[in-house]
Short mmCIF file of C-alpha atoms and ligand atoms in Angstrom, two decimals:
data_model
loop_
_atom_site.label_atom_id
_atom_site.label_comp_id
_atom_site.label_asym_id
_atom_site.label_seq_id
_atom_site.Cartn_x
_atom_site.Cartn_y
_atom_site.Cartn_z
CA UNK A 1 0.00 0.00 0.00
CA UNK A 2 1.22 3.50 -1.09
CA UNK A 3 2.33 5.13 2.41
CA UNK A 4 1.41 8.38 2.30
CA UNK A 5 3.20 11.12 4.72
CA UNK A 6 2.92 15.10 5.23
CA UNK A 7 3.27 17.95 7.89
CA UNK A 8 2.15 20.95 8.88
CA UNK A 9 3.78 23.97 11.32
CA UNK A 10 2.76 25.12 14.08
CA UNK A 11 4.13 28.90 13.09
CA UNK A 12 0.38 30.82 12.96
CA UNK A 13 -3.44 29.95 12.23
CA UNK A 14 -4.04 27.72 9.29
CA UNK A 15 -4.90 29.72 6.05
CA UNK A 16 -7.02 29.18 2.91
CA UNK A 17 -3.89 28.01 1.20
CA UNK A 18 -3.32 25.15 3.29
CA UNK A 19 -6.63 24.07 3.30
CA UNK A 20 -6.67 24.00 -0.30
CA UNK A 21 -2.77 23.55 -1.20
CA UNK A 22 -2.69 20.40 1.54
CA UNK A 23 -5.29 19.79 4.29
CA UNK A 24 -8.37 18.53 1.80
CA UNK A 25 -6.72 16.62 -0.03
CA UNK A 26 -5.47 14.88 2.80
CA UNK A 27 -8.39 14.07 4.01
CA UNK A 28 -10.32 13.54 0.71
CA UNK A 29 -7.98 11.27 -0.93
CA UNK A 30 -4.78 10.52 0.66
CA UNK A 31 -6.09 8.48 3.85
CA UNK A 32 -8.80 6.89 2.09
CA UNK A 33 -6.42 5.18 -0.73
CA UNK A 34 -3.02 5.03 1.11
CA UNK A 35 -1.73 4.21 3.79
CA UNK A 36 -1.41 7.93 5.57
CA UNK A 37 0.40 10.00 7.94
CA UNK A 38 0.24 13.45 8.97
CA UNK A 39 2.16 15.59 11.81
CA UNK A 40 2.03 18.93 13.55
CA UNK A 41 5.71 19.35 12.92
CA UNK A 42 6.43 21.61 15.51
CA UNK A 43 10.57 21.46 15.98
CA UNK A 44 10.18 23.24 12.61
CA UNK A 45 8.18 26.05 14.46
CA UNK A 46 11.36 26.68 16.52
CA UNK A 47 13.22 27.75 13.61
CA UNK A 48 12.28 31.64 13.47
CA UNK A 49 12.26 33.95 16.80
CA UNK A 50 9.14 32.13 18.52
CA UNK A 51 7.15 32.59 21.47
CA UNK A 52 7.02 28.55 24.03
CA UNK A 53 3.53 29.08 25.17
CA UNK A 54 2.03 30.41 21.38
CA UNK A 55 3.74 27.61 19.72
CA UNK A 56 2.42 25.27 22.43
CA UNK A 57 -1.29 26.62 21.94
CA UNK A 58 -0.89 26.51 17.93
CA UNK A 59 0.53 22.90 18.02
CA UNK A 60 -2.93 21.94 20.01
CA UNK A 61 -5.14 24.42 17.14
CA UNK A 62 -3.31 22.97 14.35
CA UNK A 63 -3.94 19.05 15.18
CA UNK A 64 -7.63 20.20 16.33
CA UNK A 65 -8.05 21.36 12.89
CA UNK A 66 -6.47 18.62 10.89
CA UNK A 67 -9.66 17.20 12.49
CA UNK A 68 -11.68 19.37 11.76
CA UNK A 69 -11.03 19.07 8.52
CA UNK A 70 -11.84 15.32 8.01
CA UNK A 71 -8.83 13.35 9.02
CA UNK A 72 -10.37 10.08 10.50
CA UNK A 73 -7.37 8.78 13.49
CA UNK A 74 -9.28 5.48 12.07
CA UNK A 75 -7.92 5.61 8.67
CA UNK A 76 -5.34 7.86 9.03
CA UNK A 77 -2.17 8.27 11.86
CA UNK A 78 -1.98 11.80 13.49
CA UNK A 79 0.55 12.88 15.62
CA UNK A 80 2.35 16.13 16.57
CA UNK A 81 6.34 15.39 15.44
CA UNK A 82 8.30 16.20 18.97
CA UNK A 83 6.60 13.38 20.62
CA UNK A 84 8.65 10.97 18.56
CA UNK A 85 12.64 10.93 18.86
CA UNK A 86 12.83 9.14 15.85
CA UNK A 87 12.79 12.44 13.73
CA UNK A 88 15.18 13.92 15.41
CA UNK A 89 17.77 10.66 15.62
CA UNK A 90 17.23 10.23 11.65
CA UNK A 91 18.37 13.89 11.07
CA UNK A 92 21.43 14.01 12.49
CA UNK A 93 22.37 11.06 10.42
CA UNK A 94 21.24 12.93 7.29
CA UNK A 95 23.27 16.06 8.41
CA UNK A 96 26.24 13.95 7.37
CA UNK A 97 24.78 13.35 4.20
CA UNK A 98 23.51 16.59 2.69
CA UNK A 99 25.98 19.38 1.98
CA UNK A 100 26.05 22.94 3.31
CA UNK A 101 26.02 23.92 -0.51
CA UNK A 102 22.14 22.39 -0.69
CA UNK A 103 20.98 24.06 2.60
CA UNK A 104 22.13 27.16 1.61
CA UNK A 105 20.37 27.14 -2.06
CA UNK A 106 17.23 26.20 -0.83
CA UNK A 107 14.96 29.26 -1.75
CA UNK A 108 12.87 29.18 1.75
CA UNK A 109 16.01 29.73 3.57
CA UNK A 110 17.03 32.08 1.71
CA UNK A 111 14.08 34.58 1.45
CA UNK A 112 13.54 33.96 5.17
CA UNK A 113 17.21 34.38 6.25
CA UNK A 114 17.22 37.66 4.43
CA UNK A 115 13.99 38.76 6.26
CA UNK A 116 15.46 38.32 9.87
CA UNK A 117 18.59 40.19 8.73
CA UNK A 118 16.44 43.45 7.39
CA UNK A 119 14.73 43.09 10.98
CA UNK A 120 18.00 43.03 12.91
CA UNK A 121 17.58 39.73 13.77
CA UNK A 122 19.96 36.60 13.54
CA UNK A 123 19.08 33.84 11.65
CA UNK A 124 19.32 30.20 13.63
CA UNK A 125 21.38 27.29 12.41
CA UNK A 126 17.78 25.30 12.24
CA UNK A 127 16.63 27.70 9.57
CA UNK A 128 19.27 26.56 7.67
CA UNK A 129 19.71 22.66 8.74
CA UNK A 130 15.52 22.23 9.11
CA UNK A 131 15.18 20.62 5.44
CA UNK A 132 17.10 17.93 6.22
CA UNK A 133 14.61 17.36 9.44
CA UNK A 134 12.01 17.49 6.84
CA UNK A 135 13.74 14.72 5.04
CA UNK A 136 14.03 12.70 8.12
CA UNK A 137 10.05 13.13 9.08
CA UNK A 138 9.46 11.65 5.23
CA UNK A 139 12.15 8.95 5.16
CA UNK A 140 11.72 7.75 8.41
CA UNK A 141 8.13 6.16 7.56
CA UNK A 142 9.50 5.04 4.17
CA UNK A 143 7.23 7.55 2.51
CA UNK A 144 6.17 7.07 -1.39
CA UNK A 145 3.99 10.15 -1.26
CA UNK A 146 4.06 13.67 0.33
CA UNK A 147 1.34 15.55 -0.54
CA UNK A 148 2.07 19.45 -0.88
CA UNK A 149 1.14 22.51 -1.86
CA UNK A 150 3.86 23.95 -4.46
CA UNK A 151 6.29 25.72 -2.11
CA UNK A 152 7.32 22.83 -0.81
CA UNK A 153 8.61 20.98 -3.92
CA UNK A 154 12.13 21.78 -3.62
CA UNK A 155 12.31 20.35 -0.02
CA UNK A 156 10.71 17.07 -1.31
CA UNK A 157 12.90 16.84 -4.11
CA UNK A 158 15.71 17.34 -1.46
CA UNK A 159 14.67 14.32 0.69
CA UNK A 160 14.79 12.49 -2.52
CA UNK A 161 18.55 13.41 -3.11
CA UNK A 162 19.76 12.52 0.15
CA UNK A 163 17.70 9.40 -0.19
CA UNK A 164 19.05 8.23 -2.91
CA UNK A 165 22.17 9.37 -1.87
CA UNK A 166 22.30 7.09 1.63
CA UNK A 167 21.43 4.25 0.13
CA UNK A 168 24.15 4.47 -2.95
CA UNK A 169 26.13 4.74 0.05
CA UNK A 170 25.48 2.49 2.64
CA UNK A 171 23.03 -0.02 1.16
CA UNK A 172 19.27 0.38 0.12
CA UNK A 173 17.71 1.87 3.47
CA UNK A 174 15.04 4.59 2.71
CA UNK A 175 12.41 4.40 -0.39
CA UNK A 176 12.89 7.87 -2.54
CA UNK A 177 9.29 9.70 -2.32
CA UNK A 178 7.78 12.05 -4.62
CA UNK A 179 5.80 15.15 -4.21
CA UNK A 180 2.21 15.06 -5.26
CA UNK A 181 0.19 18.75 -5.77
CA UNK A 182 -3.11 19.40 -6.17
CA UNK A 183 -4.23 19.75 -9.65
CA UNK A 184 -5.50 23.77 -8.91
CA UNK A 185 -4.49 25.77 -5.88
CA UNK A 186 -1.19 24.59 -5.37
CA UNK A 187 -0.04 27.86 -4.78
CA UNK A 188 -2.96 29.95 -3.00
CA UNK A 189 -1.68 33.92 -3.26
CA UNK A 190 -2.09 36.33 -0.82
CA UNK A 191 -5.28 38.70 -1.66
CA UNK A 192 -3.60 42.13 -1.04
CA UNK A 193 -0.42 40.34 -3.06
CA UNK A 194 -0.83 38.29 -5.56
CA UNK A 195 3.10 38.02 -6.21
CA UNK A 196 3.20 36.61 -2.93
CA UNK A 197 2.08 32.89 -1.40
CA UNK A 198 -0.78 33.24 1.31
CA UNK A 199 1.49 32.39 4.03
CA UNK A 200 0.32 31.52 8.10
CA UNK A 201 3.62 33.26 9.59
CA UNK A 202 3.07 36.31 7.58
CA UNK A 203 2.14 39.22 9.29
CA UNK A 204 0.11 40.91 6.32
CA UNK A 205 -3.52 39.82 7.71
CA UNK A 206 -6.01 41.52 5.11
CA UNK A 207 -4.71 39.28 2.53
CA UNK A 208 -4.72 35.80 4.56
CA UNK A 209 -7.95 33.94 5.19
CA UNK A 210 -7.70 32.27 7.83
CA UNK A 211 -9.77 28.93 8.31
CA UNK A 212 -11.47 30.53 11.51
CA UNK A 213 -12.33 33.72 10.43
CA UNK A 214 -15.67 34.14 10.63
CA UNK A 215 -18.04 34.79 7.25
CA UNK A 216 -18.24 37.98 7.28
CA UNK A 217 -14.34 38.69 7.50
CA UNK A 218 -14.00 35.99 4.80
CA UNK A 219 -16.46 38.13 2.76
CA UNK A 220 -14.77 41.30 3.42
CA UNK A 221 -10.92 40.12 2.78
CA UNK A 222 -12.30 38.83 -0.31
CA UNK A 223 -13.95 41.84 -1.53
CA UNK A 224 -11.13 44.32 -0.62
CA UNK A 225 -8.79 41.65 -2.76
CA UNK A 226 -5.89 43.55 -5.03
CA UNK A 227 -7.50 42.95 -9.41
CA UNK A 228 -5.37 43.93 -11.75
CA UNK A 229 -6.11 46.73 -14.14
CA UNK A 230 -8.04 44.95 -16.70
CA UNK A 231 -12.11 44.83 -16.60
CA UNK A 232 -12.73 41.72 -18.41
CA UNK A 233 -12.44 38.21 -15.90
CA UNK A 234 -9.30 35.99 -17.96
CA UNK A 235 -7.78 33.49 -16.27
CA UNK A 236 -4.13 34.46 -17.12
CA UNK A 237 -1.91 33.76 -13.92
CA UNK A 238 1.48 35.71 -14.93
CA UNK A 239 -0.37 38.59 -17.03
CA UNK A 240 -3.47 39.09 -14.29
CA UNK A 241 -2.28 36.98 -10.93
CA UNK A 242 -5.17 38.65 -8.60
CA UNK A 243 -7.73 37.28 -11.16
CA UNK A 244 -6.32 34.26 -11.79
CA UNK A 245 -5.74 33.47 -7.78
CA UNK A 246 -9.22 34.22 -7.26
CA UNK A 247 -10.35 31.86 -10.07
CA UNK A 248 -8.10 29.21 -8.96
CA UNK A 249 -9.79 29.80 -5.45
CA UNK A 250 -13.03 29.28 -7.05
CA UNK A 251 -12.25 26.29 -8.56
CA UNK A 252 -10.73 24.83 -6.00
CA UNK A 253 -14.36 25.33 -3.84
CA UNK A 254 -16.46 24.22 -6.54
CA UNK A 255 -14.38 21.40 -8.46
CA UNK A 256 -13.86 23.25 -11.37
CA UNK A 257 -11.26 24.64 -14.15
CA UNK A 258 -10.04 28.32 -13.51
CA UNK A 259 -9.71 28.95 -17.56
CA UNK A 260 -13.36 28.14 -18.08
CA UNK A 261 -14.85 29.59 -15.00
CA UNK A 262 -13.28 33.11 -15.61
CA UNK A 263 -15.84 32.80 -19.16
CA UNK A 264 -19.06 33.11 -16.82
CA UNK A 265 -18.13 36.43 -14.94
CA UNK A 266 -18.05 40.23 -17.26
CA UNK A 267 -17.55 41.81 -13.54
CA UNK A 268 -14.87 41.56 -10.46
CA UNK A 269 -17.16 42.44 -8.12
CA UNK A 270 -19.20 39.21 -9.45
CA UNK A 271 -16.85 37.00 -9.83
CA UNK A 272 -15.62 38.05 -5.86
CA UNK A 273 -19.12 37.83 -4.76
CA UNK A 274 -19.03 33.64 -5.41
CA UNK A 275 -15.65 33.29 -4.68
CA UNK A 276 -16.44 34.45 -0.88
CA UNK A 277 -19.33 32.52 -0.78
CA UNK A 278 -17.75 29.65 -2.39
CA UNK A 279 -15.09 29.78 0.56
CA UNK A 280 -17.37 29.89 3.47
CA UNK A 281 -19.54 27.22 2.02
CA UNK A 282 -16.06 25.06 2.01
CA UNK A 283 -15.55 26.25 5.45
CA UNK A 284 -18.65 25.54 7.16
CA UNK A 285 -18.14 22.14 8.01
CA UNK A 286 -15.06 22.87 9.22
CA UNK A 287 -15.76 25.24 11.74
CA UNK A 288 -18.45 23.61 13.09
CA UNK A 289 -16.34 20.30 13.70
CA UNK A 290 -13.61 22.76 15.10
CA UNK A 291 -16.09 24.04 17.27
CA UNK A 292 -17.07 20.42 18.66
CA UNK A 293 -13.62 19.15 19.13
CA UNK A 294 -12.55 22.17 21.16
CA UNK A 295 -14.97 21.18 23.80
CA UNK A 296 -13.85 17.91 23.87
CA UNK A 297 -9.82 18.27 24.62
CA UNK A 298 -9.46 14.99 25.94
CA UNK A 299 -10.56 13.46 22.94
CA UNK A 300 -7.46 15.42 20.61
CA UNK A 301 -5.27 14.56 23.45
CA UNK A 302 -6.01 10.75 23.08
CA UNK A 303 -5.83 10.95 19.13
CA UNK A 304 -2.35 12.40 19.45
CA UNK A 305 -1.10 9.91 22.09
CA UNK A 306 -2.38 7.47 19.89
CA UNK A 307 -0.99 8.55 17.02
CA UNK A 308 2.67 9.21 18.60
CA UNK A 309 2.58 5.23 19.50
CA UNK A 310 1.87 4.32 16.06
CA UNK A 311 4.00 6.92 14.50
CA UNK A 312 7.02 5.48 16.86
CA UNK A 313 5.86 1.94 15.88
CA UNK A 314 6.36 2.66 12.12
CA UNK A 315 9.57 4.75 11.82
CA UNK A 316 11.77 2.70 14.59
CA UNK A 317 12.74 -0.01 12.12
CA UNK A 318 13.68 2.41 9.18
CA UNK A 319 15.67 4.21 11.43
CA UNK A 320 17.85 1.61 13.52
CA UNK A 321 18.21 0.28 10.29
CA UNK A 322 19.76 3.63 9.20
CA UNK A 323 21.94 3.53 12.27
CA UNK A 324 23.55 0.12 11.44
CA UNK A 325 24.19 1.13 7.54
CA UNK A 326 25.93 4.00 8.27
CA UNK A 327 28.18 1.93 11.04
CA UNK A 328 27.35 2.76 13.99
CA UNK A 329 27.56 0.18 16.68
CA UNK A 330 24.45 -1.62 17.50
CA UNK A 331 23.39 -1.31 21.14
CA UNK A 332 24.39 -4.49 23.07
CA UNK A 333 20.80 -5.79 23.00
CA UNK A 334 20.14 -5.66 19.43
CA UNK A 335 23.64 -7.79 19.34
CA UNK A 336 22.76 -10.12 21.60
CA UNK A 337 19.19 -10.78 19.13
CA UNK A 338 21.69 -10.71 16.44
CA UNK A 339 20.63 -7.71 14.56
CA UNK A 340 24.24 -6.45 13.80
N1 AQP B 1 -0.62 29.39 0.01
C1 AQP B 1 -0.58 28.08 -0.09
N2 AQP B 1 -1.11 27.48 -1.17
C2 AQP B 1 -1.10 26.12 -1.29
N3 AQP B 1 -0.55 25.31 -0.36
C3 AQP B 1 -0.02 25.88 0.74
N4 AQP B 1 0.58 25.36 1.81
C4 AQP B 1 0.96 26.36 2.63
N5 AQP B 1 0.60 27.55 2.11
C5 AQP B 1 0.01 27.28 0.93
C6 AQP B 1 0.78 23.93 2.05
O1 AQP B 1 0.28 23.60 3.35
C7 AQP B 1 1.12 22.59 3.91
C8 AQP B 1 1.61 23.02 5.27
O2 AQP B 1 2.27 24.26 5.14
P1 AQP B 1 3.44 24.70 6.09
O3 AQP B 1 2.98 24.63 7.48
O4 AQP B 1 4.66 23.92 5.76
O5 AQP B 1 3.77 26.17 5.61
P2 AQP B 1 2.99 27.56 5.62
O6 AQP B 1 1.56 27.41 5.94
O7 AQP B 1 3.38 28.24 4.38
O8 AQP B 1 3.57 28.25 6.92
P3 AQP B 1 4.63 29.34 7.08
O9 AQP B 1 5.13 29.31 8.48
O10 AQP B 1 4.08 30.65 6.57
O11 AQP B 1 5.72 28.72 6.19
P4 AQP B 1 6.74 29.25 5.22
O12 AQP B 1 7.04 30.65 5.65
O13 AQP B 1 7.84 28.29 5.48
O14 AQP B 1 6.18 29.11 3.88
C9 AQP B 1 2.26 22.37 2.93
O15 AQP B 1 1.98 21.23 2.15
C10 AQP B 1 2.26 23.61 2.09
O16 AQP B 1 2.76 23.38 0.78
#
């Protein structure tokens, strides 16, 4: 069975775009036909200047919502990432494997890297290293599948490298995974910038919907979103980006094509109009479910616990065995059950 494995940080309130880049298809497809994993990776929340008790509180959110939105803890296994070592033991390992050269290229790095130096900040070595932690959450469950919206595509494509890397090295250990994107909506732009991804750690809140806000903020952020200076609705993403975002919006909502949907509007303010309702139609269910689960905390609590046994269950193997390729000593109990 196809294992199936993705994440999501802890680093602000889930948006619009990961709903539609990530979250639904996760719960639509991916735990129904493979055999699926998902994690609140929070170590990768600690990456950028961050507050303990907000990331704490947005860990909690974020797995609340990944139930919200659909995922089933009987189909699926969800966990939140620091309650199993096995991430962290697998990326050191990979640190002496990947080059400084690829951390350094990677475009997130870079753009955020640069933003904490114009704020006078310094930049942490986990901003840099935190791909290859990425690579270890995939590996580690000997992923064939990571589902992800578009900006993530280079880090996937880096856990592939060092994959096949490791095992050219030291023996076949890891399978190589591949990114899969959603067909529209794999990039979800920012409303007040449509040069710009709708991010959750950005600070630029008119653009961002959030997956709580309530209607009528979701109506208003969508009416006040940036057009471009044409009348006429074409869906022509480098030529008209704020049109073509909020047709790729729509027909992400409403399972349809953003070319032929931009045919049935001869206004903005129409086109916006269903777009906003389109969106809190899609978030409805969502909120309501959110609603539920938050006055049932016990119940997250157990899913997590739950899913932190499992998780541990699946990636120990993977990565003990990536301890003895790479030569470390077995501890004496494996030797004695002849493992090494
Ligand atoms: N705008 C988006 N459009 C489509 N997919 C998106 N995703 C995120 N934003 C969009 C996808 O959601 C999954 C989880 O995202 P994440 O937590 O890794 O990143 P983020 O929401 O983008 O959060 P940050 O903190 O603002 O991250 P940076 O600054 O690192 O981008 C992923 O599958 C992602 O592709």
């Amino acid at each position: 069975m196809t294992r199936v494995f993705s994440g999501i940080k802890p680093t602000g309130h889930l948006t619009l775009g990961n709903y539609l880049g990530a979250m639904r298809r996760w719960a639509e497809v991916d735990q129904r036909h493979g055999d699926a994993v998902f994690c609140v990776v929070d170590l990768h929340a600690l990456t950028v200047d961050h507050d303990p008790a907000r990331v704490r509180r947005l860990s909690r959110q974020t797995a609340t919502l990944l139930l919200a939105a659909g995922l089933d803890p009987e189909l699926c296994t969800v966990f939140v990432q620091s309650h199993v070592d096995e991430h962290t033991r697998l990326s050191y390992l990979l640190e002496c494997v990947a080059t400084d050269g690829e951390m350094r290229r990677m475009i997130q790095y870079r753009e955020k890297a640069a933003r904490e130096r114009e704020r006078g900040g310094s930049v942490r070595l986990s901003l840099l290293t935190y791909p290859v932690l990425m690579a270890a959450d995939i590996l580690a469950y000997g992923t064939h599948e990571v589902p992800v919206g578009d900006d993530q595509t280079q880090h996937v494509e880096l856990a592939r490298d060092i994959a096949v890397r490791f095992n050219q090295r030291y023996g076949h250990t890891f399978v190589v995974p591949r990114a899969t994107r959603p067909a529209v909506a794999a990039r979800v732009m920012n409303l007040q910038d449509p040069g710009a991804k709708m991010g959750k750690s950005d600070d630029s809140g008119p653009g961002i919907v959030y997956l709580l806000d309530e209607p009528d903020v979701v109506r208003k952020k969508v009416a006040r979103a940036v057009t471009d200076s044409g009348a006429d609705v074409v869906y022509d993403p480098a030529g008209r980006p704020g049109v073509a975002n909020l047709l790729e919006i729509l027909a992400a909502c409403t399972d349809g094509d953003p070319a032929g949907l931009g045919d049935g509007y001869t206004s903005y303010g129409a086109l916006k109009k269903d777009v906003a309702d389109a969106v809190v139609e899609v978030l409805r269910p969502l909120r309501e479910r959110h609603r539920e689960l938050c006055a049932d905390p016990g119940y997250v609590d157990g899913v997590l616990r739950e899913g932190a046994r499992r998780a541990r269950a699946l990636a120990r193997p993977t990565v003990d065995a990536a301890y003895r390729a790479i030569g470390l000593l077995p501890a004496e109990a494996e030797v004695v059950v002849g493992a090494g």
